DNA sequence: GTTGACAACCTACCCAGTAGTATGTGCAAT
DNA sequence: ATTGCACATACTACTGGGTAGGTTGTCAAC
């Protein structure tokens, strides 16, 4: 669990709102979602939402930060595992991608939160909150970065620009957030298969054997 | 040029508005951009925008469709080229990725347009227009699909699920739309280098040699 | 068992911003 | 002189974030 995770303990009331909000943000997008939409979906009114969250941006922030908590928890078991860097990277990538699939609404909120921050959120208050989210995501990215570099030092990977390599890797691993839709009667094994395809794609990509066809 | 390209001939007046609108949509996002924002940036007023475009959605549509036209033009030279499928794929992918880099505001509008459609645009009129955009994009995707399949038949590639493979490939090739920022004194060669990294990543990824570490 | 306090809402409202429109205006071409 | 294009001005109508104040249920203290 991330250090900040403890700062965001949500009770039942908050969690129910967050679940619905995450779903709305996924379906309509943050800007196109009104608090009334969220409330309607909850079978209640705005009052309930504003009782627990100071603003609409605050709600997005809470949802996104929870998504990041899920990610930290997912890869935590492997961080101190005693295995080759490439193997560790593989396990972390699978765990990460499965989190994208299984918590898609929350992960989508992370994406939207970061995007809004990058675009320059309006109020200073909003910016500070979203900046915290971006920091959290950067800290998370760093965990992969060190494993990536170690794997390259071991000769298991051979990418060029580390910054672009990480961009492309995360783009691939995160991509289910954009296109994954659960099929009827889908099992955990099916989802694992999808995750494996993403990870195989990414890890192969990090090994630039194709260099200049 | 695509068949539909001729349907969207924009004169100087329209193009100036589209350029500014594309930039605004990129920086603030479609929903967060008001027509007044676009007009302000043009040094004029709403009247000018609404003189050329029926609605805000219409403006997005025009921008996005123009972005797709750019893409069709970029890969056109290679479609009937006499070369191995894998080589053709490589050239098309480079051209495509360079288009993402060089026309980022327009390409970002394509992405936003598709997203808004997927999320279910409000009015039927909007839906129809955006559905045209999605069709155009699907037609474009098909051009890659056939080359991809031929390359696999040639034994040059070996992906599993074709649908997921294309998703991941386009995700990688399109990714500069999200993170590319021109550096100071950047040359065409620099941009080509970035495109190459994306394409190498994608093509390596399509060759599942890593399968199960 | 009554009171007080507090959480968890709801109702009714304000108001800033924004898509879209109706109408006016300058100017170039004919 | 008149038409018509390319805008500007000045609206309307409405959405949607946020707030102020009231209401209800619960639970602890006395």
PDB file of C-alpha atoms (C1' of nucleotides) in Angstrom, chain A residues 33-35 46 50 55-56, chain D residues 15-21:
ATOM      1  CA  UNK A  33     -20.997  14.120 -16.256  1.00  0.00           C
ATOM      2  CA  UNK A  34     -23.009  16.325 -13.935  1.00  0.00           C
ATOM      3  CA  UNK A  35     -23.291  15.796 -10.217  1.00  0.00           C
ATOM      4  CA  UNK A  46     -26.887  16.323  -5.134  1.00  0.00           C
ATOM      5  CA  UNK A  50     -21.804  17.276  -1.651  1.00  0.00           C
ATOM      6  CA  UNK A  55     -16.493  19.597  -5.189  1.00  0.00           C
ATOM      7  CA  UNK A  56     -16.823  17.729  -8.436  1.00  0.00           C
TER       8      UNK A  56
ATOM      9  C1'  DT D  15     -27.430  23.801 -17.978  1.00  0.00           C
ATOM     10  C1'  DG D  16     -24.835  22.754 -14.132  1.00  0.00           C
ATOM     11  C1'  DG D  17     -21.666  23.722 -10.047  1.00  0.00           C
ATOM     12  C1'  DG D  18     -22.227  25.079  -5.697  1.00  0.00           C
ATOM     13  C1'  DT D  19     -24.743  26.722  -1.248  1.00  0.00           C
ATOM     14  C1'  DA D  20     -28.014  27.680   2.653  1.00  0.00           C
ATOM     15  C1'  DG D  21     -31.061  25.884   5.402  1.00  0.00           C
TER      16       DG D  21
END
